[in-house]
């Protein structure tokens, strides 16, 4: 996405998961951003991201219903 402007940093989230029999922690840094970009979005498949999309308000609310509580708190 071209022309991103960071509006403000949001809370950092932490997720614990098990891989190869060992527990790991994933730390994610979040930011509120703005852009006037209107082009196509492309998934970053080498990072395991298989789908990207712009969501309207209703779609965001639906997506958050299937999200972790600490991610929900970032936008509520």
PDB file of N, CA, C and O in Angstrom:
ATOM      1  N   UNK A   1       0.862  -1.167   0.000  1.00  0.00           N
ATOM      2  CA  UNK A   1       0.000   0.000   0.000  1.00  0.00           C
ATOM      3  C   UNK A   1       0.905   1.224   0.000  1.00  0.00           C
ATOM      4  O   UNK A   1       1.740   1.382   0.894  1.00  0.00           O
ATOM      5  N   UNK A   2       0.719   2.076  -0.969  1.00  0.00           N
ATOM      6  CA  UNK A   2       1.536   3.280  -1.080  1.00  0.00           C
ATOM      7  C   UNK A   2       0.962   4.411  -0.243  1.00  0.00           C
ATOM      8  O   UNK A   2      -0.245   4.479  -0.007  1.00  0.00           O
ATOM      9  N   UNK A   3       1.820   5.307   0.192  1.00  0.00           N
ATOM     10  CA  UNK A   3       1.396   6.513   0.872  1.00  0.00           C
ATOM     11  C   UNK A   3       0.825   6.309   2.260  1.00  0.00           C
ATOM     12  O   UNK A   3      -0.028   7.083   2.701  1.00  0.00           O
ATOM     13  N   UNK A   4       1.278   5.282   2.978  1.00  0.00           N
ATOM     14  CA  UNK A   4       0.785   5.049   4.338  1.00  0.00           C
ATOM     15  C   UNK A   4       1.320   6.123   5.277  1.00  0.00           C
ATOM     16  O   UNK A   4       2.493   6.481   5.233  1.00  0.00           O
ATOM     17  N   UNK A   5       0.456   6.613   6.148  1.00  0.00           N
ATOM     18  CA  UNK A   5       0.845   7.558   7.184  1.00  0.00           C
ATOM     19  C   UNK A   5       0.462   6.947   8.531  1.00  0.00           C
ATOM     20  O   UNK A   5      -0.693   6.560   8.730  1.00  0.00           O
ATOM     21  N   UNK A   6       1.421   6.840   9.439  1.00  0.00           N
ATOM     22  CA  UNK A   6       1.122   6.335  10.772  1.00  0.00           C
ATOM     23  C   UNK A   6       0.454   7.452  11.563  1.00  0.00           C
ATOM     24  O   UNK A   6       1.009   8.535  11.727  1.00  0.00           O
ATOM     25  N   UNK A   7      -0.765   7.162  12.024  1.00  0.00           N
ATOM     26  CA  UNK A   7      -1.513   8.111  12.836  1.00  0.00           C
ATOM     27  C   UNK A   7      -1.059   8.018  14.285  1.00  0.00           C
ATOM     28  O   UNK A   7      -0.775   9.023  14.929  1.00  0.00           O
ATOM     29  N   UNK A   8      -0.993   6.782  14.802  1.00  0.00           N
ATOM     30  CA  UNK A   8      -0.527   6.580  16.173  1.00  0.00           C
ATOM     31  C   UNK A   8      -0.226   5.100  16.387  1.00  0.00           C
ATOM     32  O   UNK A   8      -0.826   4.236  15.750  1.00  0.00           O
ATOM     33  N   UNK A   9       0.685   4.793  17.297  1.00  0.00           N
ATOM     34  CA  UNK A   9       0.914   3.387  17.664  1.00  0.00           C
ATOM     35  C   UNK A   9      -0.234   2.898  18.528  1.00  0.00           C
ATOM     36  O   UNK A   9      -0.844   3.670  19.274  1.00  0.00           O
ATOM     37  N   UNK A  10      -0.543   1.620  18.421  1.00  0.00           N
ATOM     38  CA  UNK A  10      -1.556   0.976  19.247  1.00  0.00           C
ATOM     39  C   UNK A  10      -0.853   0.031  20.215  1.00  0.00           C
ATOM     40  O   UNK A  10       0.381  -0.063  20.222  1.00  0.00           O
ATOM     41  N   UNK A  11      -1.631  -0.685  20.995  1.00  0.00           N
ATOM     42  CA  UNK A  11      -1.060  -1.622  21.957  1.00  0.00           C
ATOM     43  C   UNK A  11      -0.303  -2.751  21.244  1.00  0.00           C
ATOM     44  O   UNK A  11      -0.635  -3.122  20.124  1.00  0.00           O
ATOM     45  N   UNK A  12       0.683  -3.290  21.919  1.00  0.00           N
ATOM     46  CA  UNK A  12       1.405  -4.471  21.451  1.00  0.00           C
ATOM     47  C   UNK A  12       0.632  -5.689  21.935  1.00  0.00           C
ATOM     48  O   UNK A  12       0.125  -5.704  23.050  1.00  0.00           O
ATOM     49  N   UNK A  13       0.520  -6.714  21.073  1.00  0.00           N
ATOM     50  CA  UNK A  13      -0.164  -7.942  21.483  1.00  0.00           C
ATOM     51  C   UNK A  13       0.842  -9.085  21.586  1.00  0.00           C
ATOM     52  O   UNK A  13       1.879  -9.087  20.919  1.00  0.00           O
ATOM     53  N   UNK A  14       0.484 -10.062  22.436  1.00  0.00           N
ATOM     54  CA  UNK A  14       1.338 -11.224  22.687  1.00  0.00           C
ATOM     55  C   UNK A  14       0.482 -12.476  22.540  1.00  0.00           C
ATOM     56  O   UNK A  14      -0.620 -12.541  23.076  1.00  0.00           O
ATOM     57  N   UNK A  15       0.980 -13.449  21.806  1.00  0.00           N
ATOM     58  CA  UNK A  15       0.276 -14.712  21.607  1.00  0.00           C
ATOM     59  C   UNK A  15       1.244 -15.847  21.904  1.00  0.00           C
ATOM     60  O   UNK A  15       2.370 -15.850  21.406  1.00  0.00           O
ATOM     61  N   UNK A  16       0.801 -16.804  22.688  1.00  0.00           N
ATOM     62  CA  UNK A  16       1.610 -17.991  22.968  1.00  0.00           C
ATOM     63  C   UNK A  16       1.036 -19.143  22.159  1.00  0.00           C
ATOM     64  O   UNK A  16      -0.174 -19.354  22.124  1.00  0.00           O
ATOM     65  N   UNK A  17       1.906 -19.858  21.473  1.00  0.00           N
ATOM     66  CA  UNK A  17       1.484 -20.993  20.661  1.00  0.00           C
ATOM     67  C   UNK A  17       2.529 -22.099  20.748  1.00  0.00           C
ATOM     68  O   UNK A  17       3.655 -21.863  21.191  1.00  0.00           O
ATOM     69  N   UNK A  18       2.137 -23.286  20.345  1.00  0.00           N
ATOM     70  CA  UNK A  18       3.034 -24.434  20.401  1.00  0.00           C
ATOM     71  C   UNK A  18       3.417 -24.837  18.982  1.00  0.00           C
ATOM     72  O   UNK A  18       2.563 -24.999  18.120  1.00  0.00           O
ATOM     73  N   UNK A  19       4.712 -24.993  18.742  1.00  0.00           N
ATOM     74  CA  UNK A  19       5.223 -25.440  17.443  1.00  0.00           C
ATOM     75  C   UNK A  19       6.368 -26.398  17.681  1.00  0.00           C
ATOM     76  O   UNK A  19       7.269 -26.108  18.460  1.00  0.00           O
ATOM     77  N   UNK A  20       6.305 -27.537  17.014  1.00  0.00           N
ATOM     78  CA  UNK A  20       7.336 -28.564  17.153  1.00  0.00           C
ATOM     79  C   UNK A  20       7.542 -28.970  18.617  1.00  0.00           C
ATOM     80  O   UNK A  20       8.670 -29.183  19.065  1.00  0.00           O
ATOM     81  N   UNK A  21       6.422 -29.042  19.355  1.00  0.00           N
ATOM     82  CA  UNK A  21       6.485 -29.479  20.739  1.00  0.00           C
ATOM     83  C   UNK A  21       6.991 -28.443  21.724  1.00  0.00           C
ATOM     84  O   UNK A  21       7.150 -28.741  22.907  1.00  0.00           O
ATOM     85  N   UNK A  22       7.260 -27.225  21.258  1.00  0.00           N
ATOM     86  CA  UNK A  22       7.779 -26.171  22.136  1.00  0.00           C
ATOM     87  C   UNK A  22       6.860 -24.957  22.095  1.00  0.00           C
ATOM     88  O   UNK A  22       6.327 -24.613  21.046  1.00  0.00           O
ATOM     89  N   UNK A  23       6.708 -24.312  23.241  1.00  0.00           N
ATOM     90  CA  UNK A  23       5.909 -23.097  23.298  1.00  0.00           C
ATOM     91  C   UNK A  23       6.735 -21.910  22.821  1.00  0.00           C
ATOM     92  O   UNK A  23       7.926 -21.815  23.106  1.00  0.00           O
ATOM     93  N   UNK A  24       6.081 -21.037  22.075  1.00  0.00           N
ATOM     94  CA  UNK A  24       6.732 -19.838  21.547  1.00  0.00           C
ATOM     95  C   UNK A  24       5.823 -18.652  21.819  1.00  0.00           C
ATOM     96  O   UNK A  24       4.625 -18.806  21.994  1.00  0.00           O
ATOM     97  N   UNK A  25       6.398 -17.464  21.831  1.00  0.00           N
ATOM     98  CA  UNK A  25       5.609 -16.254  21.978  1.00  0.00           C
ATOM     99  C   UNK A  25       5.757 -15.422  20.711  1.00  0.00           C
ATOM    100  O   UNK A  25       6.852 -15.296  20.158  1.00  0.00           O
ATOM    101  N   UNK A  26       4.626 -14.905  20.245  1.00  0.00           N
ATOM    102  CA  UNK A  26       4.620 -14.029  19.080  1.00  0.00           C
ATOM    103  C   UNK A  26       4.258 -12.633  19.578  1.00  0.00           C
ATOM    104  O   UNK A  26       3.215 -12.438  20.200  1.00  0.00           O
ATOM    105  N   UNK A  27       5.132 -11.682  19.317  1.00  0.00           N
ATOM    106  CA  UNK A  27       4.902 -10.291  19.699  1.00  0.00           C
ATOM    107  C   UNK A  27       4.556  -9.521  18.421  1.00  0.00           C
ATOM    108  O   UNK A  27       5.277  -9.605  17.431  1.00  0.00           O
ATOM    109  N   UNK A  28       3.425  -8.806  18.448  1.00  0.00           N
ATOM    110  CA  UNK A  28       2.986  -8.052  17.278  1.00  0.00           C
ATOM    111  C   UNK A  28       2.805  -6.587  17.657  1.00  0.00           C
ATOM    112  O   UNK A  28       2.156  -6.267  18.649  1.00  0.00           O
ATOM    113  N   UNK A  29       3.383  -5.708  16.847  1.00  0.00           N
ATOM    114  CA  UNK A  29       3.267  -4.268  17.041  1.00  0.00           C
ATOM    115  C   UNK A  29       2.227  -3.737  16.062  1.00  0.00           C
ATOM    116  O   UNK A  29       2.300  -4.037  14.861  1.00  0.00           O
ATOM    117  N   UNK A  30       1.271  -2.976  16.551  1.00  0.00           N
ATOM    118  CA  UNK A  30       0.148  -2.501  15.753  1.00  0.00           C
ATOM    119  C   UNK A  30       0.169  -0.981  15.655  1.00  0.00           C
ATOM    120  O   UNK A  30       0.595  -0.295  16.585  1.00  0.00           O
ATOM    121  N   UNK A  31      -0.348  -0.463  14.523  1.00  0.00           N
ATOM    122  CA  UNK A  31      -0.403   0.979  14.297  1.00  0.00           C
ATOM    123  C   UNK A  31      -1.721   1.337  13.622  1.00  0.00           C
ATOM    124  O   UNK A  31      -2.210   0.590  12.766  1.00  0.00           O
ATOM    125  N   UNK A  32      -2.275   2.477  13.991  1.00  0.00           N
ATOM    126  CA  UNK A  32      -3.391   3.045  13.217  1.00  0.00           C
ATOM    127  C   UNK A  32      -2.758   3.828  12.087  1.00  0.00           C
ATOM    128  O   UNK A  32      -1.866   4.653  12.311  1.00  0.00           O
ATOM    129  N   UNK A  33      -3.209   3.558  10.848  1.00  0.00           N
ATOM    130  CA  UNK A  33      -2.627   4.194   9.669  1.00  0.00           C
ATOM    131  C   UNK A  33      -3.712   4.738   8.761  1.00  0.00           C
ATOM    132  O   UNK A  33      -4.863   4.304   8.834  1.00  0.00           O
ATOM    133  N   UNK A  34      -3.315   5.661   7.895  1.00  0.00           N
ATOM    134  CA  UNK A  34      -4.217   6.214   6.885  1.00  0.00           C
ATOM    135  C   UNK A  34      -3.531   6.185   5.531  1.00  0.00           C
ATOM    136  O   UNK A  34      -2.309   6.267   5.442  1.00  0.00           O
ATOM    137  N   UNK A  35      -4.354   6.087   4.483  1.00  0.00           N
ATOM    138  CA  UNK A  35      -3.844   6.172   3.128  1.00  0.00           C
ATOM    139  C   UNK A  35      -4.991   6.548   2.203  1.00  0.00           C
ATOM    140  O   UNK A  35      -6.159   6.303   2.512  1.00  0.00           O
ATOM    141  N   UNK A  36      -4.660   7.124   1.074  1.00  0.00           N
ATOM    142  CA  UNK A  36      -5.663   7.386   0.038  1.00  0.00           C
ATOM    143  C   UNK A  36      -5.504   6.380  -1.106  1.00  0.00           C
ATOM    144  O   UNK A  36      -6.119   6.524  -2.154  1.00  0.00           O
ATOM    145  N   UNK A  37      -4.689   5.356  -0.887  1.00  0.00           N
ATOM    146  CA  UNK A  37      -4.411   4.327  -1.896  1.00  0.00           C
ATOM    147  C   UNK A  37      -5.701   3.645  -2.328  1.00  0.00           C
ATOM    148  O   UNK A  37      -6.515   3.247  -1.500  1.00  0.00           O
ATOM    149  N   UNK A  38      -5.887   3.490  -3.631  1.00  0.00           N
ATOM    150  CA  UNK A  38      -7.093   2.850  -4.174  1.00  0.00           C
ATOM    151  C   UNK A  38      -6.772   1.641  -5.050  1.00  0.00           C
ATOM    152  O   UNK A  38      -7.654   1.062  -5.649  1.00  0.00           O
ATOM    153  N   UNK A  39      -5.518   1.251  -5.126  1.00  0.00           N
ATOM    154  CA  UNK A  39      -5.110   0.163  -6.012  1.00  0.00           C
ATOM    155  C   UNK A  39      -5.426  -1.215  -5.461  1.00  0.00           C
ATOM    156  O   UNK A  39      -6.066  -1.376  -4.424  1.00  0.00           O
ATOM    157  N   UNK A  40      -4.965  -2.225  -6.186  1.00  0.00           N
ATOM    158  CA  UNK A  40      -5.158  -3.619  -5.783  1.00  0.00           C
ATOM    159  C   UNK A  40      -4.239  -3.977  -4.622  1.00  0.00           C
ATOM    160  O   UNK A  40      -3.146  -3.453  -4.495  1.00  0.00           O
ATOM    161  N   UNK A  41      -4.718  -4.891  -3.802  1.00  0.00           N
ATOM    162  CA  UNK A  41      -3.937  -5.415  -2.695  1.00  0.00           C
ATOM    163  C   UNK A  41      -3.412  -6.794  -3.061  1.00  0.00           C
ATOM    164  O   UNK A  41      -4.103  -7.558  -3.732  1.00  0.00           O
ATOM    165  N   UNK A  42      -2.199  -7.112  -2.621  1.00  0.00           N
ATOM    166  CA  UNK A  42      -1.599  -8.411  -2.928  1.00  0.00           C
ATOM    167  C   UNK A  42      -1.123  -9.056  -1.636  1.00  0.00           C
ATOM    168  O   UNK A  42      -0.434  -8.425  -0.836  1.00  0.00           O
ATOM    169  N   UNK A  43      -1.470 -10.323  -1.456  1.00  0.00           N
ATOM    170  CA  UNK A  43      -1.074 -11.066  -0.258  1.00  0.00           C
ATOM    171  C   UNK A  43       0.428 -11.302  -0.258  1.00  0.00           C
ATOM    172  O   UNK A  43       1.045 -11.516  -1.303  1.00  0.00           O
ATOM    173  N   UNK A  44       1.024 -11.271   0.923  1.00  0.00           N
ATOM    174  CA  UNK A  44       2.451 -11.530   1.090  1.00  0.00           C
ATOM    175  C   UNK A  44       2.611 -13.002   1.465  1.00  0.00           C
ATOM    176  O   UNK A  44       2.817 -13.366   2.616  1.00  0.00           O
ATOM    177  N   UNK A  45       2.502 -13.855   0.439  1.00  0.00           N
ATOM    178  CA  UNK A  45       2.434 -15.299   0.665  1.00  0.00           C
ATOM    179  C   UNK A  45       3.676 -15.867   1.339  1.00  0.00           C
ATOM    180  O   UNK A  45       3.568 -16.827   2.095  1.00  0.00           O
ATOM    181  N   UNK A  46       4.843 -15.278   1.117  1.00  0.00           N
ATOM    182  CA  UNK A  46       6.053 -15.784   1.766  1.00  0.00           C
ATOM    183  C   UNK A  46       5.999 -15.583   3.280  1.00  0.00           C
ATOM    184  O   UNK A  46       6.747 -16.210   4.019  1.00  0.00           O
ATOM    185  N   UNK A  47       5.092 -14.743   3.750  1.00  0.00           N
ATOM    186  CA  UNK A  47       4.877 -14.531   5.185  1.00  0.00           C
ATOM    187  C   UNK A  47       3.662 -15.312   5.694  1.00  0.00           C
ATOM    188  O   UNK A  47       3.228 -15.123   6.827  1.00  0.00           O
ATOM    189  N   UNK A  48       3.074 -16.152   4.831  1.00  0.00           N
ATOM    190  CA  UNK A  48       1.920 -16.943   5.226  1.00  0.00           C
ATOM    191  C   UNK A  48       0.603 -16.185   5.119  1.00  0.00           C
ATOM    192  O   UNK A  48      -0.422 -16.655   5.588  1.00  0.00           O
ATOM    193  N   UNK A  49       0.630 -15.003   4.510  1.00  0.00           N
ATOM    194  CA  UNK A  49      -0.583 -14.202   4.313  1.00  0.00           C
ATOM    195  C   UNK A  49      -1.174 -14.603   2.967  1.00  0.00           C
ATOM    196  O   UNK A  49      -0.556 -14.409   1.924  1.00  0.00           O
ATOM    197  N   UNK A  50      -2.362 -15.193   2.995  1.00  0.00           N
ATOM    198  CA  UNK A  50      -2.951 -15.738   1.765  1.00  0.00           C
ATOM    199  C   UNK A  50      -4.090 -14.894   1.220  1.00  0.00           C
ATOM    200  O   UNK A  50      -4.521 -15.102   0.095  1.00  0.00           O
ATOM    201  N   UNK A  51      -4.599 -13.950   2.010  1.00  0.00           N
ATOM    202  CA  UNK A  51      -5.713 -13.131   1.552  1.00  0.00           C
ATOM    203  C   UNK A  51      -5.649 -11.765   2.215  1.00  0.00           C
ATOM    204  O   UNK A  51      -5.373 -11.649   3.411  1.00  0.00           O
ATOM    205  N   UNK A  52      -5.896 -10.715   1.432  1.00  0.00           N
ATOM    206  CA  UNK A  52      -5.982  -9.347   1.954  1.00  0.00           C
ATOM    207  C   UNK A  52      -7.201  -8.673   1.340  1.00  0.00           C
ATOM    208  O   UNK A  52      -7.597  -8.986   0.221  1.00  0.00           O
ATOM    209  N   UNK A  53      -7.823  -7.767   2.089  1.00  0.00           N
ATOM    210  CA  UNK A  53      -9.015  -7.078   1.584  1.00  0.00           C
ATOM    211  C   UNK A  53      -9.269  -5.822   2.386  1.00  0.00           C
ATOM    212  O   UNK A  53      -8.918  -5.735   3.569  1.00  0.00           O
ATOM    213  N   UNK A  54      -9.878  -4.831   1.739  1.00  0.00           N
ATOM    214  CA  UNK A  54     -10.397  -3.664   2.445  1.00  0.00           C
ATOM    215  C   UNK A  54     -11.757  -4.067   3.002  1.00  0.00           C
ATOM    216  O   UNK A  54     -12.547  -4.703   2.318  1.00  0.00           O
ATOM    217  N   UNK A  55     -12.049  -3.712   4.245  1.00  0.00           N
ATOM    218  CA  UNK A  55     -13.315  -4.062   4.878  1.00  0.00           C
ATOM    219  C   UNK A  55     -14.091  -2.802   5.239  1.00  0.00           C
ATOM    220  O   UNK A  55     -13.498  -1.818   5.680  1.00  0.00           O
ATOM    221  N   UNK A  56     -15.420  -2.870   5.084  1.00  0.00           N
ATOM    222  CA  UNK A  56     -16.255  -1.774   5.558  1.00  0.00           C
ATOM    223  C   UNK A  56     -16.539  -2.016   7.047  1.00  0.00           C
ATOM    224  O   UNK A  56     -16.134  -3.023   7.624  1.00  0.00           O
ATOM    225  N   UNK A  57     -17.253  -1.102   7.671  1.00  0.00           N
ATOM    226  CA  UNK A  57     -17.489  -1.181   9.118  1.00  0.00           C
ATOM    227  C   UNK A  57     -18.165  -2.481   9.524  1.00  0.00           C
ATOM    228  O   UNK A  57     -17.759  -3.125  10.503  1.00  0.00           O
ATOM    229  N   UNK A  58     -19.185  -2.905   8.789  1.00  0.00           N
ATOM    230  CA  UNK A  58     -19.889  -4.146   9.136  1.00  0.00           C
ATOM    231  C   UNK A  58     -18.972  -5.354   8.982  1.00  0.00           C
ATOM    232  O   UNK A  58     -18.960  -6.253   9.820  1.00  0.00           O
ATOM    233  N   UNK A  59     -18.183  -5.384   7.919  1.00  0.00           N
ATOM    234  CA  UNK A  59     -17.260  -6.496   7.690  1.00  0.00           C
ATOM    235  C   UNK A  59     -16.187  -6.565   8.785  1.00  0.00           C
ATOM    236  O   UNK A  59     -15.767  -7.646   9.188  1.00  0.00           O
ATOM    237  N   UNK A  60     -15.765  -5.398   9.266  1.00  0.00           N
ATOM    238  CA  UNK A  60     -14.781  -5.361  10.354  1.00  0.00           C
ATOM    239  C   UNK A  60     -15.384  -5.978  11.611  1.00  0.00           C
ATOM    240  O   UNK A  60     -14.759  -6.813  12.269  1.00  0.00           O
ATOM    241  N   UNK A  61     -16.621  -5.594  11.934  1.00  0.00           N
ATOM    242  CA  UNK A  61     -17.282  -6.137  13.120  1.00  0.00           C
ATOM    243  C   UNK A  61     -17.429  -7.656  13.022  1.00  0.00           C
ATOM    244  O   UNK A  61     -17.202  -8.370  13.995  1.00  0.00           O
ATOM    245  N   UNK A  62     -17.775  -8.169  11.840  1.00  0.00           N
ATOM    246  CA  UNK A  62     -17.901  -9.615  11.642  1.00  0.00           C
ATOM    247  C   UNK A  62     -16.550 -10.308  11.791  1.00  0.00           C
ATOM    248  O   UNK A  62     -16.450 -11.367  12.420  1.00  0.00           O
ATOM    249  N   UNK A  63     -15.511  -9.733  11.214  1.00  0.00           N
ATOM    250  CA  UNK A  63     -14.176 -10.334  11.298  1.00  0.00           C
ATOM    251  C   UNK A  63     -13.680 -10.361  12.743  1.00  0.00           C
ATOM    252  O   UNK A  63     -13.050 -11.329  13.175  1.00  0.00           O
ATOM    253  N   UNK A  64     -13.992  -9.331  13.509  1.00  0.00           N
ATOM    254  CA  UNK A  64     -13.534  -9.268  14.892  1.00  0.00           C
ATOM    255  C   UNK A  64     -14.206 -10.309  15.778  1.00  0.00           C
ATOM    256  O   UNK A  64     -13.648 -10.701  16.799  1.00  0.00           O
ATOM    257  N   UNK A  65     -15.373 -10.776  15.392  1.00  0.00           N
ATOM    258  CA  UNK A  65     -16.047 -11.813  16.174  1.00  0.00           C
ATOM    259  C   UNK A  65     -15.232 -13.099  16.218  1.00  0.00           C
ATOM    260  O   UNK A  65     -15.375 -13.900  17.142  1.00  0.00           O
ATOM    261  N   UNK A  66     -14.380 -13.320  15.216  1.00  0.00           N
ATOM    262  CA  UNK A  66     -13.541 -14.514  15.139  1.00  0.00           C
ATOM    263  C   UNK A  66     -12.083 -14.214  15.493  1.00  0.00           C
ATOM    264  O   UNK A  66     -11.195 -14.954  15.100  1.00  0.00           O
ATOM    265  N   UNK A  67     -11.846 -13.115  16.210  1.00  0.00           N
ATOM    266  CA  UNK A  67     -10.488 -12.702  16.553  1.00  0.00           C
ATOM    267  C   UNK A  67     -10.232 -12.875  18.041  1.00  0.00           C
ATOM    268  O   UNK A  67     -11.154 -12.950  18.840  1.00  0.00           O
ATOM    269  N   UNK A  68      -8.971 -12.899  18.401  1.00  0.00           N
ATOM    270  CA  UNK A  68      -8.582 -12.946  19.802  1.00  0.00           C
ATOM    271  C   UNK A  68      -9.033 -11.672  20.513  1.00  0.00           C
ATOM    272  O   UNK A  68      -9.074 -10.589  19.922  1.00  0.00           O
ATOM    273  N   UNK A  69      -9.320 -11.777  21.810  1.00  0.00           N
ATOM    274  CA  UNK A  69      -9.793 -10.636  22.605  1.00  0.00           C
ATOM    275  C   UNK A  69      -8.793  -9.488  22.599  1.00  0.00           C
ATOM    276  O   UNK A  69      -9.193  -8.319  22.532  1.00  0.00           O
ATOM    277  N   UNK A  70      -7.489  -9.794  22.641  1.00  0.00           N
ATOM    278  CA  UNK A  70      -6.519  -8.707  22.662  1.00  0.00           C
ATOM    279  C   UNK A  70      -6.435  -7.975  21.320  1.00  0.00           C
ATOM    280  O   UNK A  70      -6.046  -6.812  21.273  1.00  0.00           O
ATOM    281  N   UNK A  71      -6.835  -8.617  20.234  1.00  0.00           N
ATOM    282  CA  UNK A  71      -6.919  -7.934  18.942  1.00  0.00           C
ATOM    283  C   UNK A  71      -8.208  -7.130  18.865  1.00  0.00           C
ATOM    284  O   UNK A  71      -8.228  -6.003  18.378  1.00  0.00           O
ATOM    285  N   UNK A  72      -9.301  -7.681  19.378  1.00  0.00           N
ATOM    286  CA  UNK A  72     -10.557  -6.949  19.418  1.00  0.00           C
ATOM    287  C   UNK A  72     -10.397  -5.636  20.155  1.00  0.00           C
ATOM    288  O   UNK A  72     -10.936  -4.607  19.744  1.00  0.00           O
ATOM    289  N   UNK A  73      -9.647  -5.645  21.244  1.00  0.00           N
ATOM    290  CA  UNK A  73      -9.493  -4.437  22.052  1.00  0.00           C
ATOM    291  C   UNK A  73      -8.747  -3.332  21.317  1.00  0.00           C
ATOM    292  O   UNK A  73      -8.838  -2.170  21.705  1.00  0.00           O
ATOM    293  N   UNK A  74      -8.021  -3.661  20.276  1.00  0.00           N
ATOM    294  CA  UNK A  74      -7.277  -2.643  19.519  1.00  0.00           C
ATOM    295  C   UNK A  74      -8.210  -1.698  18.770  1.00  0.00           C
ATOM    296  O   UNK A  74      -7.872  -0.536  18.567  1.00  0.00           O
ATOM    297  N   UNK A  75      -9.366  -2.180  18.349  1.00  0.00           N
ATOM    298  CA  UNK A  75     -10.251  -1.372  17.502  1.00  0.00           C
ATOM    299  C   UNK A  75     -11.574  -1.030  18.148  1.00  0.00           C
ATOM    300  O   UNK A  75     -12.402  -0.356  17.563  1.00  0.00           O
ATOM    301  N   UNK A  76     -11.804  -1.516  19.347  1.00  0.00           N
ATOM    302  CA  UNK A  76     -13.079  -1.218  20.016  1.00  0.00           C
ATOM    303  C   UNK A  76     -12.912  -0.090  21.003  1.00  0.00           C
ATOM    304  O   UNK A  76     -11.923   0.279  21.437  1.00  0.00           O
TER     305      UNK A  76
END
